[in-house]
mmCIF file of C-alpha atoms and ligand atoms in Angstrom:
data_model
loop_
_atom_site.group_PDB
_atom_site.id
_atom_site.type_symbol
_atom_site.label_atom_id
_atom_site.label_comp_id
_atom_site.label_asym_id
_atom_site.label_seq_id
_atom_site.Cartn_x
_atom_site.Cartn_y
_atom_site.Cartn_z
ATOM 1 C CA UNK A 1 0.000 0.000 0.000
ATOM 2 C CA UNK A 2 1.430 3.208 -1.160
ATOM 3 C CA UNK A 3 0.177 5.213 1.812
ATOM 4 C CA UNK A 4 2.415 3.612 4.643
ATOM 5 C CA UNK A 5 5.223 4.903 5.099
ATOM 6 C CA UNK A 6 8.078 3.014 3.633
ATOM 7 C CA UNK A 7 10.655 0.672 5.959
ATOM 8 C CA UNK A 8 13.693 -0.438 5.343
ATOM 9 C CA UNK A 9 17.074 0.985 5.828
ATOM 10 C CA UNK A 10 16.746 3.714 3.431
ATOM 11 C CA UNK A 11 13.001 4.769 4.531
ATOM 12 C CA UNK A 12 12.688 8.530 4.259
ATOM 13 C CA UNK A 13 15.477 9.103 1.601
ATOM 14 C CA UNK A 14 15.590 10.424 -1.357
ATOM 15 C CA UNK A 15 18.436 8.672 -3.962
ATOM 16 C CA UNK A 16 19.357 9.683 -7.176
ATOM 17 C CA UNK A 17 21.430 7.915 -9.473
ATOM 18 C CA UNK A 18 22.507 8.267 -12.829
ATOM 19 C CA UNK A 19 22.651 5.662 -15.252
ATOM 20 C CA UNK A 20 23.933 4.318 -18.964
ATOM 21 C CA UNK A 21 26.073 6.104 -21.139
ATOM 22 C CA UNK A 22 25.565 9.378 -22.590
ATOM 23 C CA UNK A 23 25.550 10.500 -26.080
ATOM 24 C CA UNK A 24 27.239 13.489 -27.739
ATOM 25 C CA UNK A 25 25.746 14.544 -31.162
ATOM 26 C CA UNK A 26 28.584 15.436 -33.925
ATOM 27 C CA UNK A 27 25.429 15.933 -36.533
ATOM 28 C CA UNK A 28 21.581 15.458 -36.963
ATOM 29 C CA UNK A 29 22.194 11.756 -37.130
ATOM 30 C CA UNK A 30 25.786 10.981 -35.964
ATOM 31 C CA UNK A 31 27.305 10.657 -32.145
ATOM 32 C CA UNK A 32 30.059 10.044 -29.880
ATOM 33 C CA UNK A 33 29.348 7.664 -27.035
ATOM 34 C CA UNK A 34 29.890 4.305 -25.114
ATOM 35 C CA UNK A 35 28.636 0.771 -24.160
ATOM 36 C CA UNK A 36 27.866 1.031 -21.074
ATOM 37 C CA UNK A 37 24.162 -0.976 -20.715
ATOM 38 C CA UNK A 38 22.945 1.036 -17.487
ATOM 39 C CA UNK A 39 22.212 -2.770 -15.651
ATOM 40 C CA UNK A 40 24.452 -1.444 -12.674
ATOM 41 C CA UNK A 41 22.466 1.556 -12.065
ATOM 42 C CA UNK A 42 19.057 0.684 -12.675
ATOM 43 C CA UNK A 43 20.219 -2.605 -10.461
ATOM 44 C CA UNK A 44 20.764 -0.201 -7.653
ATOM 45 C CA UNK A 45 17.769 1.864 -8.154
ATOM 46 C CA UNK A 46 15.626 -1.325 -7.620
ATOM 47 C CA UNK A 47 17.809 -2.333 -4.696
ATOM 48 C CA UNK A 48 17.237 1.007 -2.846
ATOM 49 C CA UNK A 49 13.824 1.370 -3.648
ATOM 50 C CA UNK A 50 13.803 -2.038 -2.073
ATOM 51 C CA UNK A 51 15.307 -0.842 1.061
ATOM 52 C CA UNK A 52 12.824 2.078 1.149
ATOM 53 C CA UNK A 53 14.026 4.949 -0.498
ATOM 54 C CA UNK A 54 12.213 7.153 -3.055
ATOM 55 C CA UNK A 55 14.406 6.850 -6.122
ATOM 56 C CA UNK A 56 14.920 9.261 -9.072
ATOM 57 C CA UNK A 57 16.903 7.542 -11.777
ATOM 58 C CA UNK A 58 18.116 9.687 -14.395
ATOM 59 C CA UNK A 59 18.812 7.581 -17.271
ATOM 60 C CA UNK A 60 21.278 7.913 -21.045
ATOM 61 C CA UNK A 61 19.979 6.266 -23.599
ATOM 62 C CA UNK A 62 19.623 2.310 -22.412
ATOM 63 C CA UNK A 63 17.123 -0.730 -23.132
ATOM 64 C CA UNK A 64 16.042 -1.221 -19.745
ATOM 65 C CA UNK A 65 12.516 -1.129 -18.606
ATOM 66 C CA UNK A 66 11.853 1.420 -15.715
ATOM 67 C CA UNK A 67 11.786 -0.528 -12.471
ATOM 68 C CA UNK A 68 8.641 -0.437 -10.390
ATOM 69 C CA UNK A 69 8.270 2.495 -8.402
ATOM 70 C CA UNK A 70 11.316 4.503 -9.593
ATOM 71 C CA UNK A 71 10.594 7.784 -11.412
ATOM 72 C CA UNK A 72 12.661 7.792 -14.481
ATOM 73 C CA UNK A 73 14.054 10.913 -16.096
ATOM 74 C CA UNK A 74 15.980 10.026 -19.811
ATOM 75 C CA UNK A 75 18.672 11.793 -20.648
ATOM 76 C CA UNK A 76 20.842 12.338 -23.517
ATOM 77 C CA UNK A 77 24.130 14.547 -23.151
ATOM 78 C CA UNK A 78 26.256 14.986 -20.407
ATOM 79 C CA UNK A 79 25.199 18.363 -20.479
ATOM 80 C CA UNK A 80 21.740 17.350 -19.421
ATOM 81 C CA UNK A 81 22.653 14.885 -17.169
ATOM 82 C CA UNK A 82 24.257 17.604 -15.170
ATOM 83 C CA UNK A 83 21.080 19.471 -15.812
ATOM 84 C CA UNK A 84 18.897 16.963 -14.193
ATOM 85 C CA UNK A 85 21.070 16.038 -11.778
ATOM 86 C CA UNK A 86 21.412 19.610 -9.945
ATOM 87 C CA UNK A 87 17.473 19.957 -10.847
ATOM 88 C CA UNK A 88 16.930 16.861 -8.556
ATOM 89 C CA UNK A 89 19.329 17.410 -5.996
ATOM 90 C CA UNK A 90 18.257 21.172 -5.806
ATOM 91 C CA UNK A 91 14.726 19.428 -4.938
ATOM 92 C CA UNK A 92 16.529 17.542 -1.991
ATOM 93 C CA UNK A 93 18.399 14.624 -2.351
ATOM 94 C CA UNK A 94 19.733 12.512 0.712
ATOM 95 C CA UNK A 95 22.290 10.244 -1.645
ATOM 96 C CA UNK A 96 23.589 10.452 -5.017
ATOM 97 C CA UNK A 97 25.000 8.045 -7.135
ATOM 98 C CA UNK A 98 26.598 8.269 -10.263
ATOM 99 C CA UNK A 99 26.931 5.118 -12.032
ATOM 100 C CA UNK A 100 26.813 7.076 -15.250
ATOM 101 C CA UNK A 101 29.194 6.632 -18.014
ATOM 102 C CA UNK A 102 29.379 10.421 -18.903
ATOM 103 C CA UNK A 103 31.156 10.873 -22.339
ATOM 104 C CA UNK A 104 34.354 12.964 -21.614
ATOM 105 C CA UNK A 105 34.470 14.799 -24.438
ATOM 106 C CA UNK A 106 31.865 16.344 -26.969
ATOM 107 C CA UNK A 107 32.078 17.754 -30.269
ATOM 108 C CA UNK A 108 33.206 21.627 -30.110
ATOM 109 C CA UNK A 109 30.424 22.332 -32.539
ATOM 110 C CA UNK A 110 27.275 20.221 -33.421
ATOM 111 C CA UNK A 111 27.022 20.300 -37.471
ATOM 112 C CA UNK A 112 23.983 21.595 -38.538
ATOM 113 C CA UNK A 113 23.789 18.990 -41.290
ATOM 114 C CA UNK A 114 24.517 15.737 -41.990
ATOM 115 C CA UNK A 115 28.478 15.943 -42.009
ATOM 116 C CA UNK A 116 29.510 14.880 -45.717
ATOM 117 C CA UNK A 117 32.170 12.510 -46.672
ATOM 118 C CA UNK A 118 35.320 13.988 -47.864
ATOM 119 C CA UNK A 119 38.525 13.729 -48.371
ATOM 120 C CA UNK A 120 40.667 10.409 -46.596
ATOM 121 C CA UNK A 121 40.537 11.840 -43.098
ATOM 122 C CA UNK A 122 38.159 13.526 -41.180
ATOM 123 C CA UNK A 123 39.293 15.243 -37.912
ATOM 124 C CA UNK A 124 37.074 15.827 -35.243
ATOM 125 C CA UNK A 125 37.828 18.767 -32.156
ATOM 126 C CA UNK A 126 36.002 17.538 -28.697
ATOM 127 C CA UNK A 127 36.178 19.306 -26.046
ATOM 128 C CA UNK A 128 35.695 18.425 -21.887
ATOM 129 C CA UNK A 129 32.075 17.260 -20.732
ATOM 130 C CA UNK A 130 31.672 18.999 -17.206
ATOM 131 C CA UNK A 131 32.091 16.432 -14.151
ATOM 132 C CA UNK A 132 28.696 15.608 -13.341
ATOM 133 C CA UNK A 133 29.403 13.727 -9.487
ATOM 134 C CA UNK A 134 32.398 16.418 -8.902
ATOM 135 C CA UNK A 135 30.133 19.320 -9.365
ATOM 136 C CA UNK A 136 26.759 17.914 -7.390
ATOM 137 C CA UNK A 137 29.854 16.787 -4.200
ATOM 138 C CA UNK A 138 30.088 21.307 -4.319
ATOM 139 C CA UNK A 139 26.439 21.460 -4.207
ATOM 140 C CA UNK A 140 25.314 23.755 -1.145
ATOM 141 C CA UNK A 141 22.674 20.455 0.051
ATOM 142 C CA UNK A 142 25.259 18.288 -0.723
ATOM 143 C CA UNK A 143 24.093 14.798 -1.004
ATOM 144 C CA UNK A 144 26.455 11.506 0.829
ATOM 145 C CA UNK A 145 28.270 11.117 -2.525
ATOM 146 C CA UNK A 146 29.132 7.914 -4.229
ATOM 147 C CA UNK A 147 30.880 7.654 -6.691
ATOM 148 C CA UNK A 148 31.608 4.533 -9.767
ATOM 149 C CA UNK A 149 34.803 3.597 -11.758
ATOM 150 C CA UNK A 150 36.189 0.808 -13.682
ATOM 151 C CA UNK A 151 39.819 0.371 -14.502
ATOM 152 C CA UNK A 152 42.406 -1.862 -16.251
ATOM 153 C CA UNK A 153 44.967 -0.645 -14.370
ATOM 154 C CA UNK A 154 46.263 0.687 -11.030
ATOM 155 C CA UNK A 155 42.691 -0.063 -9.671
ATOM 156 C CA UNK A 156 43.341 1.179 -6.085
ATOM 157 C CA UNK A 157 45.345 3.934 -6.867
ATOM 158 C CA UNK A 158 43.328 5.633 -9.999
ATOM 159 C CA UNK A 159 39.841 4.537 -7.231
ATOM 160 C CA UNK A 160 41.370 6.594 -4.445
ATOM 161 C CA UNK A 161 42.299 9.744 -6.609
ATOM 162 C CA UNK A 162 39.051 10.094 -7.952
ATOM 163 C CA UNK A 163 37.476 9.408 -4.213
ATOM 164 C CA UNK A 164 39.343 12.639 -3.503
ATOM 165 C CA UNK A 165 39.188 14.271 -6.928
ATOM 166 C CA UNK A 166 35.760 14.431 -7.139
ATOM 167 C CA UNK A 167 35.423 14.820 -3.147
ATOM 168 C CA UNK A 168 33.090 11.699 -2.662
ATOM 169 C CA UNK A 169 32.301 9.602 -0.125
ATOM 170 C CA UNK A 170 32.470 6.375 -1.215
ATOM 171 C CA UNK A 171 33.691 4.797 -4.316
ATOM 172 C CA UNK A 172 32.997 1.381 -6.084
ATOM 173 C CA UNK A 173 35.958 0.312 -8.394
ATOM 174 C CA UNK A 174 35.549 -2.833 -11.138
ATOM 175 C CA UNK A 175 38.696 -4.320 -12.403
ATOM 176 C CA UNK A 176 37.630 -4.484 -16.385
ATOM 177 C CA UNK A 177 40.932 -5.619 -16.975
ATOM 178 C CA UNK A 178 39.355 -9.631 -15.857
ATOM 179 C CA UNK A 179 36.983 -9.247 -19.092
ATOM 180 C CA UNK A 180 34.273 -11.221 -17.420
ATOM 181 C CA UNK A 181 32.321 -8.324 -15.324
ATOM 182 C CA UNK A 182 31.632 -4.741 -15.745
ATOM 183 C CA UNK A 183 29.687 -3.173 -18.738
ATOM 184 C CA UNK A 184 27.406 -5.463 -20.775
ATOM 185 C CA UNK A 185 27.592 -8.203 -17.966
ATOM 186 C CA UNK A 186 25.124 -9.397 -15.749
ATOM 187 C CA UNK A 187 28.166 -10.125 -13.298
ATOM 188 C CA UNK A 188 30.247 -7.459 -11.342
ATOM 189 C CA UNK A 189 32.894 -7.972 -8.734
ATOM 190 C CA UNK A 190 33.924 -4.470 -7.249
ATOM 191 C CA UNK A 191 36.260 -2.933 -4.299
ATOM 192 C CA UNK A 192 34.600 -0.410 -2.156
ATOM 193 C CA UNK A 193 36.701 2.364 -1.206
ATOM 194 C CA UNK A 194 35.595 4.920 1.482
ATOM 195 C CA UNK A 195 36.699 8.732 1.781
ATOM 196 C CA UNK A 196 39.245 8.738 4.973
ATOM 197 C CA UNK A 197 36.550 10.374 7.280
ATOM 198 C CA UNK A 198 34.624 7.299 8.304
ATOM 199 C CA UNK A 199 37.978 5.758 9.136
ATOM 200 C CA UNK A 200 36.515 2.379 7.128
ATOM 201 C CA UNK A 201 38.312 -0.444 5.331
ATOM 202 C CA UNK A 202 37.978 -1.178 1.838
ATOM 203 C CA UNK A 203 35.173 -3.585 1.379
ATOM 204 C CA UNK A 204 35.602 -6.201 -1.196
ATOM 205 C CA UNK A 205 32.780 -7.507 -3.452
ATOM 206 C CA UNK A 206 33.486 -10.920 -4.884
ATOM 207 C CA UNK A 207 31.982 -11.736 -8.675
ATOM 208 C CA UNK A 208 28.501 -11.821 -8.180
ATOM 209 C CA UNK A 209 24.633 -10.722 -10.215
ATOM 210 C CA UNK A 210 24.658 -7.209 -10.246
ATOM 211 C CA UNK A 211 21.337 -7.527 -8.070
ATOM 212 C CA UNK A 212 23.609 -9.026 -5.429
ATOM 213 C CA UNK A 213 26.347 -6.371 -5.753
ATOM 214 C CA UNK A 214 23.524 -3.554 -5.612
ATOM 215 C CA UNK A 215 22.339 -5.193 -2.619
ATOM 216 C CA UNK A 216 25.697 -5.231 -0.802
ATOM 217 C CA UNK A 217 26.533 -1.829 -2.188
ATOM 218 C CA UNK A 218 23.461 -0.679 -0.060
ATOM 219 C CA UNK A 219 24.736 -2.090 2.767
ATOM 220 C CA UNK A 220 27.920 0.134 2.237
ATOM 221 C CA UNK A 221 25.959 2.887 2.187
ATOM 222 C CA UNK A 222 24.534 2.480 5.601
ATOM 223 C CA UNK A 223 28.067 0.901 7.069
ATOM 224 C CA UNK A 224 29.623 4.858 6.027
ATOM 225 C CA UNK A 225 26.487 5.950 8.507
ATOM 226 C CA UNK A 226 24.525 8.066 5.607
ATOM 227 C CA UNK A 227 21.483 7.722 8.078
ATOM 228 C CA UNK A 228 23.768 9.272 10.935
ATOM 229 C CA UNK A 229 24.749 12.348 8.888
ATOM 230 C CA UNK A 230 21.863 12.918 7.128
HETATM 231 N N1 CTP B 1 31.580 11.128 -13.859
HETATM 232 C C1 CTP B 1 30.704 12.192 -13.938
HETATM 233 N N2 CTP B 1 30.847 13.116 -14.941
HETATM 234 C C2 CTP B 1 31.833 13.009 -15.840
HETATM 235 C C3 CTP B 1 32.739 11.913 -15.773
HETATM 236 C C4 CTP B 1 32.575 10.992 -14.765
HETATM 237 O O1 CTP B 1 29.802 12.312 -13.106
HETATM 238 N N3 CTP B 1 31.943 13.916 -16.792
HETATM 239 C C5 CTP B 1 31.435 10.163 -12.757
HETATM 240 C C6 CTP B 1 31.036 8.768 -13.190
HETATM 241 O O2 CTP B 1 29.624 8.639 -13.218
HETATM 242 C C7 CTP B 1 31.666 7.922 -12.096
HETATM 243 C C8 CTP B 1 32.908 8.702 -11.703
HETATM 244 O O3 CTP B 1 32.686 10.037 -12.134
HETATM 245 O O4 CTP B 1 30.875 7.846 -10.947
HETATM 246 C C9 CTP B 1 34.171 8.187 -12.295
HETATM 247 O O5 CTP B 1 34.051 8.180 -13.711
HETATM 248 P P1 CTP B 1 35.337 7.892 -14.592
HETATM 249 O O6 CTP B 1 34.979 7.936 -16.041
HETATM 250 O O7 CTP B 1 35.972 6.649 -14.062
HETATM 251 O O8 CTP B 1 36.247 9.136 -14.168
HETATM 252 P P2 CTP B 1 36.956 10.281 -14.987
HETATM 253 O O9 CTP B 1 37.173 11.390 -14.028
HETATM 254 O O10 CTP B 1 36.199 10.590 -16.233
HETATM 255 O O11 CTP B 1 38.379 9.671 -15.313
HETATM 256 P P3 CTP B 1 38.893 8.713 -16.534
HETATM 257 O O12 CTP B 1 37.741 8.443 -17.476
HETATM 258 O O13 CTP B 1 40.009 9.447 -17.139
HETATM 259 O O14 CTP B 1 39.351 7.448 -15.832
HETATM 260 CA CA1 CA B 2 35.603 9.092 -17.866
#
């Protein structure tokens, strides 16, 4: 019944994650993105609904039906990701999480027409997408930040930097080097890193369904005491 309130160990709070890759037009029918399948994020957005929060999942372009329960916004550029994201957390937002693979770069300029073949090389100027989870962690309500990466290298290291980077709170790292988790998969293993403050350990995820990962990744959530601070 809709009109209890909602238990669990997220009752009362509002999540937002972001989800799938984003796209960057270079013309009318031509873009610039990744393969990220969004299964991690909308995974999570089911498990925290299931733990009781009220979830806004803003969502690239992915095949994925809308879990039950979770209000949906689709997005296409990182430019409105970042839109919707500071729209959402400007409405209050207890915890965000990116799990968005935001294109880096975007075309300088957006051809007004279908770009036309010529010559043997074509070159292309991008330039830097803003840092969607960097800028929301400056946000005056800022939001317990968590923060996603996957790495073929230096997993710990590259993990840690962006923890403090992007000024997060928590960070879940996937070693793609293995080549059987991350992206497409329906499998993730991941390493939980936690900013210094909560004077944590690393937690480590063995290979597992993404539901299960979500699941535990909730539980991290809690462990770094986001119902304490919040
Ligand atoms: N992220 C973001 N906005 C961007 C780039 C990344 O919000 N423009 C977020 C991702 O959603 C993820 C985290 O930052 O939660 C790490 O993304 P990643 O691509 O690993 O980090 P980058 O800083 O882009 O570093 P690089 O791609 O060089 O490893
Ligand atoms: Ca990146």
């Amino acid at each position: 019944d809709k009109s209890l309130p909602a238990s669990g160990i997220l009752a009362g709070k509002h999540v937002v994650i972001t989800a799938g890759p984003t796209r960057e037009a270079l013309d009318p029918v031509r873009y610039v993105s990744n393969h990220s399948s969004g299964k991690m994020g909308f995974a999570l957005a089911e498990a925290c609904r299931d733990a009781g929060a009220r979830v806004t999942l803003l969502a690239g372009p992915v095949s994925l039906a809308t879990p039950q329960g979770v209000t949906r916004i689709n997005v296409v550029s990182a430019r409105d990701l970042l839109a919707a994201s500071e729209q959402a957390v400007d409405a209050g937002c207890d915890v965000f999480i990116a799990t968005a693979a935001v294109a880096d770069y975007r075309a300088e300029h957006i051809a007004e027409q279908k770009i036309k073949k010529q010559g043997d090389s074509l070159t292309l100027t991008l330039v830097k997408n803003p840092d969607i989870v960097a800028s929301i962690a400056l946000h005056a309500k800022r939001p317990f930040m968590v923060g996603f990466a996957a790495e073929t290298q230096y997993m710990e290291e590259y993990a840690r930097g962006k923890l403090e980077r992007k000024q997060l709170d928590m960070i879940a790292c996937n070693d793609v080097s293995r080549g059987d988790i991350g992206f497409a998969s329906d499998d993730n293993a991941m390493t939980v890193f936690f900013s210094d403050r909560f004077g944590l350990e690393k937690v480590i995820l063995e290979k597992a369904n993404k539901h299960v990962i979500a699941t535990r990744l909730v539980e991290c959530l809690v462990q770094a005491g986001i119902n304490d601070q919040n």
